[in-house]
Tab-separated table of C-alpha atoms in Angstrom:
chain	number	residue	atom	x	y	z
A	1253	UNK	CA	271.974	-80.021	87.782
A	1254	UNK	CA	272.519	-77.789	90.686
A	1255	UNK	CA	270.568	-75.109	92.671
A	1256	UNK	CA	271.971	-71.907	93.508
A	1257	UNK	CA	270.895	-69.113	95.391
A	1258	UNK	CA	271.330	-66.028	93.660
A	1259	UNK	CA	273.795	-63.677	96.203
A	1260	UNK	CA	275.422	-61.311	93.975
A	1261	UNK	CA	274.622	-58.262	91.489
A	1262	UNK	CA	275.806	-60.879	89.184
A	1263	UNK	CA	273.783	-63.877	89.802
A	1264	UNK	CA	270.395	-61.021	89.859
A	1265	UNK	CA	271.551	-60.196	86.431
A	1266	UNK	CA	270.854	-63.623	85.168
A	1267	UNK	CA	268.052	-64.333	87.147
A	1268	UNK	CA	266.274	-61.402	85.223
A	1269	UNK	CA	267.738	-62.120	81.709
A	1270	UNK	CA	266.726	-66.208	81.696
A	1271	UNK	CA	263.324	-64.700	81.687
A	1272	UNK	CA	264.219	-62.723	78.229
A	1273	UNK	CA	266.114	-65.576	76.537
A	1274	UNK	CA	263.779	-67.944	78.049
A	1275	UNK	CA	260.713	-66.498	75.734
A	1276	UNK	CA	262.912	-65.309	72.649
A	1277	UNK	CA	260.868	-65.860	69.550
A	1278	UNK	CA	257.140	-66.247	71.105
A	1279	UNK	CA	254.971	-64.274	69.719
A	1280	UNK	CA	252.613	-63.652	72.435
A	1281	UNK	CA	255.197	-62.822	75.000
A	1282	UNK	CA	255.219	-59.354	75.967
A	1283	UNK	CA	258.533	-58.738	77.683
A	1284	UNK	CA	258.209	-56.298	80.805
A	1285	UNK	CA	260.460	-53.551	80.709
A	1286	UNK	CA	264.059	-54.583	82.597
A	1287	UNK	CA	264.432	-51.777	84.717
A	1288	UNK	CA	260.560	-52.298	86.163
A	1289	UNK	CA	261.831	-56.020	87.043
A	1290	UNK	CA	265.298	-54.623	88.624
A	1291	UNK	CA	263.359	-52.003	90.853
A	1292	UNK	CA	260.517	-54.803	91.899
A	1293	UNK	CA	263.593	-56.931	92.719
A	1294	UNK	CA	265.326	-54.288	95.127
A	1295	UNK	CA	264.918	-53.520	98.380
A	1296	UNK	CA	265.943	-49.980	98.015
A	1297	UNK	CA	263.322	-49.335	95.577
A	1298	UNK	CA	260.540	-51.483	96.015
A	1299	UNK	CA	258.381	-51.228	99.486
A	1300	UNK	CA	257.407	-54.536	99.514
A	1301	UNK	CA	260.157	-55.586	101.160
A	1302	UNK	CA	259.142	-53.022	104.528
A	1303	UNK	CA	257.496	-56.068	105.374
A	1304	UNK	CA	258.100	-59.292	103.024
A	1305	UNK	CA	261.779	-60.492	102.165
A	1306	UNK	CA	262.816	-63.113	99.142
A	1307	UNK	CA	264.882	-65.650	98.208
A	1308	UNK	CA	265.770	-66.072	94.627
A	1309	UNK	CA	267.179	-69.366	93.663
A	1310	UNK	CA	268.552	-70.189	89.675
A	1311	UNK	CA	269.069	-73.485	88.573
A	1312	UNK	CA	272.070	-74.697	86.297
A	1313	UNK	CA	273.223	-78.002	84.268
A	1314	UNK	CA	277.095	-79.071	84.607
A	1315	UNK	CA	278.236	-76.171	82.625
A	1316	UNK	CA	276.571	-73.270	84.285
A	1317	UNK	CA	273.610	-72.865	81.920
A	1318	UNK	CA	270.287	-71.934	83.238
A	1319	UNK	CA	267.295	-74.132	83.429
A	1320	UNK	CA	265.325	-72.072	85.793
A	1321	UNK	CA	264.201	-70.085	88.246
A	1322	UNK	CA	262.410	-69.228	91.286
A	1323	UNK	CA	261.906	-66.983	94.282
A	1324	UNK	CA	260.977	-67.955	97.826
A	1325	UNK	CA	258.762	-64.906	99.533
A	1326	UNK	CA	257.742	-63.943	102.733
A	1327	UNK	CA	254.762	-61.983	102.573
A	1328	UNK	CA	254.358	-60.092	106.387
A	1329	UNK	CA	251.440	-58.410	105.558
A	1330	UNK	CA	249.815	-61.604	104.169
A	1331	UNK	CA	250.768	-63.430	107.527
A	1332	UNK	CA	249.860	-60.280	109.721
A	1333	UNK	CA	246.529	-60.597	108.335
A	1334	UNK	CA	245.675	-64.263	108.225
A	1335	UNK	CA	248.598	-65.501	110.621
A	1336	UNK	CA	247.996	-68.941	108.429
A	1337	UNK	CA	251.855	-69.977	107.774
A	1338	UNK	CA	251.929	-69.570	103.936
A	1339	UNK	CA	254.867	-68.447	102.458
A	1340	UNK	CA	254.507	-68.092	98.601
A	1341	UNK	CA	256.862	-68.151	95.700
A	1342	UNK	CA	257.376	-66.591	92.612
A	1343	UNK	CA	259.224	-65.519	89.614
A	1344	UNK	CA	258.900	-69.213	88.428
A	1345	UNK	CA	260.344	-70.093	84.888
A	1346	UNK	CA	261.807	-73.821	83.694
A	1347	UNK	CA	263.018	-75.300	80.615
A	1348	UNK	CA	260.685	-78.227	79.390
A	1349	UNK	CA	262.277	-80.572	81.968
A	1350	UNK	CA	260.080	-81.555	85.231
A	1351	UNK	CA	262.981	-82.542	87.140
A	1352	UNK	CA	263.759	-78.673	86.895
A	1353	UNK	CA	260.999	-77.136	88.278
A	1354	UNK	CA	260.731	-80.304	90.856
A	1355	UNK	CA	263.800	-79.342	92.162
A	1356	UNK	CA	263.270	-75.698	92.006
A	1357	UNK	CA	259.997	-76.207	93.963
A	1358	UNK	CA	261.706	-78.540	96.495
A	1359	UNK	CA	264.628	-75.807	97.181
A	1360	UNK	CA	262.306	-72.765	97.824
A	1361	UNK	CA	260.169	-75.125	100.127
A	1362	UNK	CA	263.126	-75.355	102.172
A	1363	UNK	CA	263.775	-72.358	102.580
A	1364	UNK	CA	260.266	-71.080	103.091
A	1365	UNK	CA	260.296	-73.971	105.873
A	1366	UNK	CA	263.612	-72.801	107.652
A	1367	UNK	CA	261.286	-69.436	107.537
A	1368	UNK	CA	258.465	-70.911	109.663
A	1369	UNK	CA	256.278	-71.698	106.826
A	1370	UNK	CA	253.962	-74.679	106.408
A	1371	UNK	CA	252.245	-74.038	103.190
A	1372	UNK	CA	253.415	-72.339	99.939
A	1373	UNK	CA	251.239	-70.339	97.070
A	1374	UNK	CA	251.767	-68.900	93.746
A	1375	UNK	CA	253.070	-67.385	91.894
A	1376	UNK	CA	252.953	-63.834	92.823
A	1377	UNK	CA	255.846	-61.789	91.418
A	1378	UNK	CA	256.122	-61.000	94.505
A	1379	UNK	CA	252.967	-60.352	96.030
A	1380	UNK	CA	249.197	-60.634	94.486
A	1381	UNK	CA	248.800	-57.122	94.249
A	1382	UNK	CA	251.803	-57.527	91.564
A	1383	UNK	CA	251.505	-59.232	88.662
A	1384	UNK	CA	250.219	-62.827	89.761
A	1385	UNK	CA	248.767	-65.800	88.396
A	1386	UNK	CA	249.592	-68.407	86.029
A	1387	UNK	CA	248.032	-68.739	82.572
A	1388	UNK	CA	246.249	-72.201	81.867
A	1389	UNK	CA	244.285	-71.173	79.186
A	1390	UNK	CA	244.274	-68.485	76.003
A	1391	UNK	CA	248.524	-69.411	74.998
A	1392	UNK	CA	247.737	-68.156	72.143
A	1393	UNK	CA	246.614	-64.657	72.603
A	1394	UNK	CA	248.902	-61.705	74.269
A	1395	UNK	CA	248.555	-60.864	77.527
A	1396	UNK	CA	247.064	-57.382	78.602
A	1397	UNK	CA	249.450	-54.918	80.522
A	1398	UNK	CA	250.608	-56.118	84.087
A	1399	UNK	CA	249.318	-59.537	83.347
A	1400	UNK	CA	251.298	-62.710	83.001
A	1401	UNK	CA	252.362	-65.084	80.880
A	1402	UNK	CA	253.884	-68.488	80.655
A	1403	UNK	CA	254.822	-71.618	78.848
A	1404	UNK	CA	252.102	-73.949	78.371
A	1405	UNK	CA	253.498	-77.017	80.675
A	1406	UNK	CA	253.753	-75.032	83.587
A	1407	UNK	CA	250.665	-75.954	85.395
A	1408	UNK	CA	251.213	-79.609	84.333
A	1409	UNK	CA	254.556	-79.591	86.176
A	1410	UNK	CA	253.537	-77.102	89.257
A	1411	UNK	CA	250.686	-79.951	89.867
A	1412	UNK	CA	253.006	-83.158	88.880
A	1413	UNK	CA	255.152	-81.072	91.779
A	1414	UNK	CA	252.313	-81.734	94.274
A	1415	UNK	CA	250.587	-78.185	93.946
A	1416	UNK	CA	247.066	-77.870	94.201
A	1417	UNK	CA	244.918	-75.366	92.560
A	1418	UNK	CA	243.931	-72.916	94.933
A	1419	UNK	CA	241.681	-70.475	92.780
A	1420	UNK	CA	240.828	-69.732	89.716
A	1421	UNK	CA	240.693	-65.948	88.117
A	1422	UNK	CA	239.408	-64.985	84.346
A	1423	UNK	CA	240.053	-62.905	81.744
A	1424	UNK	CA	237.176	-61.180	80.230
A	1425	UNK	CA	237.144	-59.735	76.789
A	1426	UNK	CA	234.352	-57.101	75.507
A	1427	UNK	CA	234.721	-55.633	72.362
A	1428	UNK	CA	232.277	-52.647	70.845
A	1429	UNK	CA	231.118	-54.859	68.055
A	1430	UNK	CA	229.166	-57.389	69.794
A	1431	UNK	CA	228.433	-55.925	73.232
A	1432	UNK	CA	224.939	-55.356	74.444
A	1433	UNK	CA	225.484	-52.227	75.833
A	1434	UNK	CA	222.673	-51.095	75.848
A	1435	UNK	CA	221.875	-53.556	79.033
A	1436	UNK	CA	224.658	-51.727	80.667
A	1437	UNK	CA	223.576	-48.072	79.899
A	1438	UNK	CA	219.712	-49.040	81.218
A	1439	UNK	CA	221.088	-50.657	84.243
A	1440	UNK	CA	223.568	-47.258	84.547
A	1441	UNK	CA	220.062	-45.191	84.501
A	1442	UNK	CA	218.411	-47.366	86.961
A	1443	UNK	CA	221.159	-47.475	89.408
A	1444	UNK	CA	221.678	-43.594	89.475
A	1445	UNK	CA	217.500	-43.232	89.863
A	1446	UNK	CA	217.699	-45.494	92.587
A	1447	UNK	CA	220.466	-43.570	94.279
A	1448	UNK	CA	220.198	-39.691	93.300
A	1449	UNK	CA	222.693	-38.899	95.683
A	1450	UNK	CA	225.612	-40.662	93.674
A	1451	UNK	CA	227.875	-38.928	91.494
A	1452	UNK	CA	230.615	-40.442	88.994
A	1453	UNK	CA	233.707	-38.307	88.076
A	1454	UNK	CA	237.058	-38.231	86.746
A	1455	UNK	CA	240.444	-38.144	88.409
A	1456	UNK	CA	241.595	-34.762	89.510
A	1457	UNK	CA	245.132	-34.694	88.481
A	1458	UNK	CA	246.001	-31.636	90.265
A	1459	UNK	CA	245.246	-33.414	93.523
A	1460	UNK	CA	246.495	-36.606	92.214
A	1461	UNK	CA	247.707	-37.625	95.808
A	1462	UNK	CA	244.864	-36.711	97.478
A	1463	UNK	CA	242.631	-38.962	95.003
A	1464	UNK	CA	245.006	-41.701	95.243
A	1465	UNK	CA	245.112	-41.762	99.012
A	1466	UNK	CA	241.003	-42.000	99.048
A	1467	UNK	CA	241.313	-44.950	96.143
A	1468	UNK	CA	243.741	-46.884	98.598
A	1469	UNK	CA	241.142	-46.465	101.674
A	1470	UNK	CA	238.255	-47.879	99.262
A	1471	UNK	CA	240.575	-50.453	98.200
A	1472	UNK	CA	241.597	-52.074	101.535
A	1473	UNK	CA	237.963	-51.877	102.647
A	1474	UNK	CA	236.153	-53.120	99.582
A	1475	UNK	CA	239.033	-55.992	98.822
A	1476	UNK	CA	239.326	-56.896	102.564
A	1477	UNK	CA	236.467	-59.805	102.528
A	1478	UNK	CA	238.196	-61.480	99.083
A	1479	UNK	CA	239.923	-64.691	98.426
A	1480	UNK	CA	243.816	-63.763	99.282
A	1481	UNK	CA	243.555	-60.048	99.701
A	1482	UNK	CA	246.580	-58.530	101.357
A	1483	UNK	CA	246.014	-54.894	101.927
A	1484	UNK	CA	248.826	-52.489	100.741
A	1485	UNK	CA	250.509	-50.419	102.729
A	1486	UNK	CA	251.081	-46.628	101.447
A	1487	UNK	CA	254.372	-47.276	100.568
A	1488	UNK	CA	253.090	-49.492	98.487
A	1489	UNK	CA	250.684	-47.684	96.981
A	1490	UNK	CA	252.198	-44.973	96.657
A	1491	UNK	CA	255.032	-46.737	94.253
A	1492	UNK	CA	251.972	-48.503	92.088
A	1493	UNK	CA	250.234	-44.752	91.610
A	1494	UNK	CA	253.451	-43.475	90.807
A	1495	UNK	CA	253.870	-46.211	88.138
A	1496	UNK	CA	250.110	-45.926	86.788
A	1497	UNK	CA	250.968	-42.207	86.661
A	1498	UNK	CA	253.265	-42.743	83.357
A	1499	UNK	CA	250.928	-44.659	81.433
A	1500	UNK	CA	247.221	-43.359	82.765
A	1501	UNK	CA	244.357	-41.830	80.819
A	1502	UNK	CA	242.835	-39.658	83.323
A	1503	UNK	CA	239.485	-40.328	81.620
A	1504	UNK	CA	239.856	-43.779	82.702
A	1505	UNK	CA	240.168	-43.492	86.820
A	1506	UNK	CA	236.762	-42.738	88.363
A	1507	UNK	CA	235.272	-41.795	91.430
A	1508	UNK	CA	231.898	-42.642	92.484
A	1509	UNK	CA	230.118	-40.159	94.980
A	1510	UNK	CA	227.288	-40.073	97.971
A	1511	UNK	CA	226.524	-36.625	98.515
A	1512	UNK	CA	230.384	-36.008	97.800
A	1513	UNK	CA	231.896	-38.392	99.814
A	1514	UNK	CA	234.331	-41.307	97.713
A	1515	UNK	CA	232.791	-44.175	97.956
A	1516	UNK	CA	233.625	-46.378	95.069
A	1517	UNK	CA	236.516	-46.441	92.037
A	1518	UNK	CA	237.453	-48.043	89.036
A	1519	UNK	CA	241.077	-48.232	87.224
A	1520	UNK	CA	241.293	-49.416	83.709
A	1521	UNK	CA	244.586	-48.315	81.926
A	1522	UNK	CA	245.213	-47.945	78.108
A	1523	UNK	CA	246.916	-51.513	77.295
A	1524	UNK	CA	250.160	-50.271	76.643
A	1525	UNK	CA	251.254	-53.862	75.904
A	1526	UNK	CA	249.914	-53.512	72.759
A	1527	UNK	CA	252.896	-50.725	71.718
A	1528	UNK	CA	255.368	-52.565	74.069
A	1529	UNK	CA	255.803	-56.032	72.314
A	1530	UNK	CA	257.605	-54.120	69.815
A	1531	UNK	CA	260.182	-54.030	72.443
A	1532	UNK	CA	261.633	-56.998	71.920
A	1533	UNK	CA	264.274	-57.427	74.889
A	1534	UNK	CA	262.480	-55.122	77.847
A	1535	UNK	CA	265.501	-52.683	77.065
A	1536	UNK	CA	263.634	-49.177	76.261
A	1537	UNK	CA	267.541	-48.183	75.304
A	1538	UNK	CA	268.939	-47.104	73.041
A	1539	UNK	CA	266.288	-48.037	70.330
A	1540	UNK	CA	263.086	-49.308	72.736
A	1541	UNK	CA	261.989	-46.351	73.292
A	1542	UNK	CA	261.702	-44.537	70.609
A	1543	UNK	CA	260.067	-48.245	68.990
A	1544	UNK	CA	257.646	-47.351	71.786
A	1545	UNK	CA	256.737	-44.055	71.419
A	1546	UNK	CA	256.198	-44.321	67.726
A	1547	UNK	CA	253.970	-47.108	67.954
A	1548	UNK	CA	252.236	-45.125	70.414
A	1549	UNK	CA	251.407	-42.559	68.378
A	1550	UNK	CA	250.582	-44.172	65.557
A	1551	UNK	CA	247.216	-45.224	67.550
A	1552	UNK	CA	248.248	-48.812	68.204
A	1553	UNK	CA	246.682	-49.115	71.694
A	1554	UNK	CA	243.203	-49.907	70.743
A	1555	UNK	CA	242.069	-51.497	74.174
A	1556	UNK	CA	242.265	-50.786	77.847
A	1557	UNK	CA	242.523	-53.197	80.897
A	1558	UNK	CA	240.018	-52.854	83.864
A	1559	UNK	CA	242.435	-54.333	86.322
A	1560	UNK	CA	240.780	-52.319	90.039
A	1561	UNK	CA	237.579	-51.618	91.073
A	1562	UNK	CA	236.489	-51.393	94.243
A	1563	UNK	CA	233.425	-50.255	96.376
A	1564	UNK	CA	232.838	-49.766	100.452
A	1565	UNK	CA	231.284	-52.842	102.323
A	1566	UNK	CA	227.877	-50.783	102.954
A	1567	UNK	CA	227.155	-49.881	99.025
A	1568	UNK	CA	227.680	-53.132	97.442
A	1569	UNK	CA	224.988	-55.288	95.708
A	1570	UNK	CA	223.683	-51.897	94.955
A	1571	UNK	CA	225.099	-51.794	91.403
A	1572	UNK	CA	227.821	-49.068	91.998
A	1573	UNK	CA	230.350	-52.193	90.207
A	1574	UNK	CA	227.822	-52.012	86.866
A	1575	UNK	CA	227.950	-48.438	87.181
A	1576	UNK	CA	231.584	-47.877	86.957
A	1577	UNK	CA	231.993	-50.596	84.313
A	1578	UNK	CA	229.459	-48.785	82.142
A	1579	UNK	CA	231.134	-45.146	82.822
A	1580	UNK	CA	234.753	-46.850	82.081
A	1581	UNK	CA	233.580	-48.451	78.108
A	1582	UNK	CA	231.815	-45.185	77.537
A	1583	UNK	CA	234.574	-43.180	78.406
A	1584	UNK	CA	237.393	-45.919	76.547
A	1585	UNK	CA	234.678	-45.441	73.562
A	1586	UNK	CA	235.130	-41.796	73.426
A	1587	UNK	CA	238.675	-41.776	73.766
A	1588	UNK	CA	239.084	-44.449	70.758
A	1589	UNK	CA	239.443	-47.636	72.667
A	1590	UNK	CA	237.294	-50.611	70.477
A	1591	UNK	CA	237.783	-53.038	73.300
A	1592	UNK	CA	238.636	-53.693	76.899
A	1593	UNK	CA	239.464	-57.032	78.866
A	1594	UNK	CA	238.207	-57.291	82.592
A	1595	UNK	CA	241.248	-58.723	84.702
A	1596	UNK	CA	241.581	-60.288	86.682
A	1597	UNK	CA	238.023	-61.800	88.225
A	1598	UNK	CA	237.776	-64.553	90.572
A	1599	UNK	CA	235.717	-67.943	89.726
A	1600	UNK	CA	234.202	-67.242	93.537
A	1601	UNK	CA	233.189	-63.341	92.267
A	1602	UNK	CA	229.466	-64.931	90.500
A	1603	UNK	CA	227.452	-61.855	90.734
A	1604	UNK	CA	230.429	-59.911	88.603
A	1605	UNK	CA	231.017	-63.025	86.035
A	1606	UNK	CA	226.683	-62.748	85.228
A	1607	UNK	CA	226.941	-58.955	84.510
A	1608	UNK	CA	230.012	-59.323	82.329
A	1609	UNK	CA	228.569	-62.113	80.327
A	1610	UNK	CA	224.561	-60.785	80.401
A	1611	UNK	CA	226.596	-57.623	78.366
A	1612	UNK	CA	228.454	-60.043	76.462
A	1613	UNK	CA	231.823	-60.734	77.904
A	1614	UNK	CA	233.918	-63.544	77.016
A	1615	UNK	CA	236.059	-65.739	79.091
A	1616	UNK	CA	239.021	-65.066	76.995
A	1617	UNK	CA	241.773	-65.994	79.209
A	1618	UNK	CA	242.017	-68.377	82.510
A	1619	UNK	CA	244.637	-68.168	85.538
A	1620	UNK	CA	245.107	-70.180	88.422
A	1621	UNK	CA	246.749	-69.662	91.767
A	1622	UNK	CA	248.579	-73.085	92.980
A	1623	UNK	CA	249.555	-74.128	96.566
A	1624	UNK	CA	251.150	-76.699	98.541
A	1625	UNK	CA	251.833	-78.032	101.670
A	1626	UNK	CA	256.114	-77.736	102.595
């Protein structure tokens, strides 16, 4: 076996496709669309890499077959904020074989180490404002859109491969059947009686810029006390609005108001993975897309995913977060959505883990966050 850095267009083409071949025939794999994974992978196209760089590594048996993969990244705006020497990887896949993802592990320590780097995290694919995490528990349902997914062994190698875990995140699941909503909708009334001056709206899509820039400064304030927050840039943002864009129910991005200044937001999106595991190999052509659009319309998406919510320092522990849940499973009820899954939310988060489970949310799936000293 032999580890290779990946230096060509080439080499980039199998790193991306092992992840394809490497999941063939499970049934709860989503497969991400290829040309998302290209762009998050290029410098050109994804912002990122203003401020963080990457090392992608592939590892191969005698005859040039693939056992794995990894990247090695350098996160700037991680360090700038917490100048703490971790370096992170990412883009981690391996064949049932420890020695694999041992050696994998061992190769992008090096390299994080010829960086500066003391300590390395992960995975984030390649930050955690990107699709992060490693599933430990719930194999055997599909993931929700922008969420990940693995094979089983994964966190039994990363920690045979002396990684620690360094948080835990979960998955909640509420569906309309056996929700006490009716907790959340008196809690709603109290909050707003509390606080007459607060107002909850919808997206304006004809100053879609203008909204997004006001959910990024909420965001980087509200996030900026959390386990691992990085704050994006608005490059960064920008690209993640314009990707929410294709796929967002305006009914499901709200605004929460003091006398009409943004204050708060939630982002739950329709769980288009639900019409994309129908395309089989990420390729939306020539057949993926119209497999896409059809199941689409023929009302497959029956859930959303609450994956951002955020509220200024100064207003929280005043219920604004119960507030915009309640306002996002109305409006996801009205627009036909049975159920919706709360992802992710930290183990440390306590006060948002009681109010999902006093309204009857379920810990349906677990992640963890492993890291290690280089």
């Amino acid at each position: 076996m032999k580890i290779k850095p990946v230096d060509s267009k080439a080499d980039l083409n199998r790193f991306i496709s092992f992840h394809y071949d490497h999941y063939r025939g499970d049934r709860c794999w989503i497969p991400q669309l290829r040309l998302d994974v290209k762009h998050t992978l290029d410098p050109s196209k994804n912002p990122f890499f203003d401020h963080g760089k990457l090392q992608a590594f592939l590892a191969e048996d005698d005859n040039g077959r693939i056992l794995g993969r990894i990247a090695a990244i350098v996160n700037g705006m991680h360090l700038k904020k917490y100048d703490d020497n971790v370096g992170f990887f990412g883009f981690f896949e391996s064949v049932e074989d420890h020695s694999v993802t041992d050696a994998l592990v061992q190769t992008a320590g090096e390299w994080l180490r010829a960086e500066g780097l003391t300590a390395m995290r992960g995975p984030a694919n390649p930050s955690l404002n990107d699709v992060a995490g490693l599933v430990v528990s719930g194999f055997d349902r599909r993931p929700a859109i922008m969420m990940p997914y693995n094979k089983p062994y994964y966190d039994d190698y990363l920690t045979r491969s002396g990684f620690e875990r360094a948080m835990t995140m979960w998955a909640f699941y509420v569906h309309e059947k056996y929700a006490a909503f009716d907790k959340l909708w008196r809690g709603r009334d109290i909050v707003l009686k509390r606080q007459p001056g607060l107002t909850i709206r919808t997206i304006d899509m004809s100053r879609f810029d203008e909204e997004a820039a006001a959910i990024l400064d909420i965001y980087n304030e509200a996030w900026s006390k959390n386990w691992g927050h990085v704050p994006m840039t608005d490059r960064e943002f920008a690209k993640v609005a314009k990707d929410m864009k294709q796929v967002l129910d305006p009914d499901l991005i709200l605004i929460v108001e003091d006398e009409g200044q943004p204050m708060g937001f939630a982002i739950s999106l329709p769980d288009i993975n639900q019409a994309l595991r129908h395309v089989k190999d990420g390729r939306l052509f020539p057949t993926g897309l119209l497999r896409l659009l059809a199941h689409t319309k023929m009302g497959t998406i029956s859930s959303i995913r609450m994956l951002l919510m955020g509220v200024r320092l100064k207003y929280q522990g005043r219920g604004i977060d119960s507030l915009l849940i309640a306002n996002s499973i109305e409006n996801g009820q009205k627009r036909g959505y049975e159920s919706a899954e709360m992802s992710w939310v930290l183990d440390s988060n306590q006060r948002l883990i009681n109010n999902l489970e006093a309204i009857g949310g379920i810990r349906d799936k677990e992640y963890a966050l492993y890291e290690k000293q280089i």
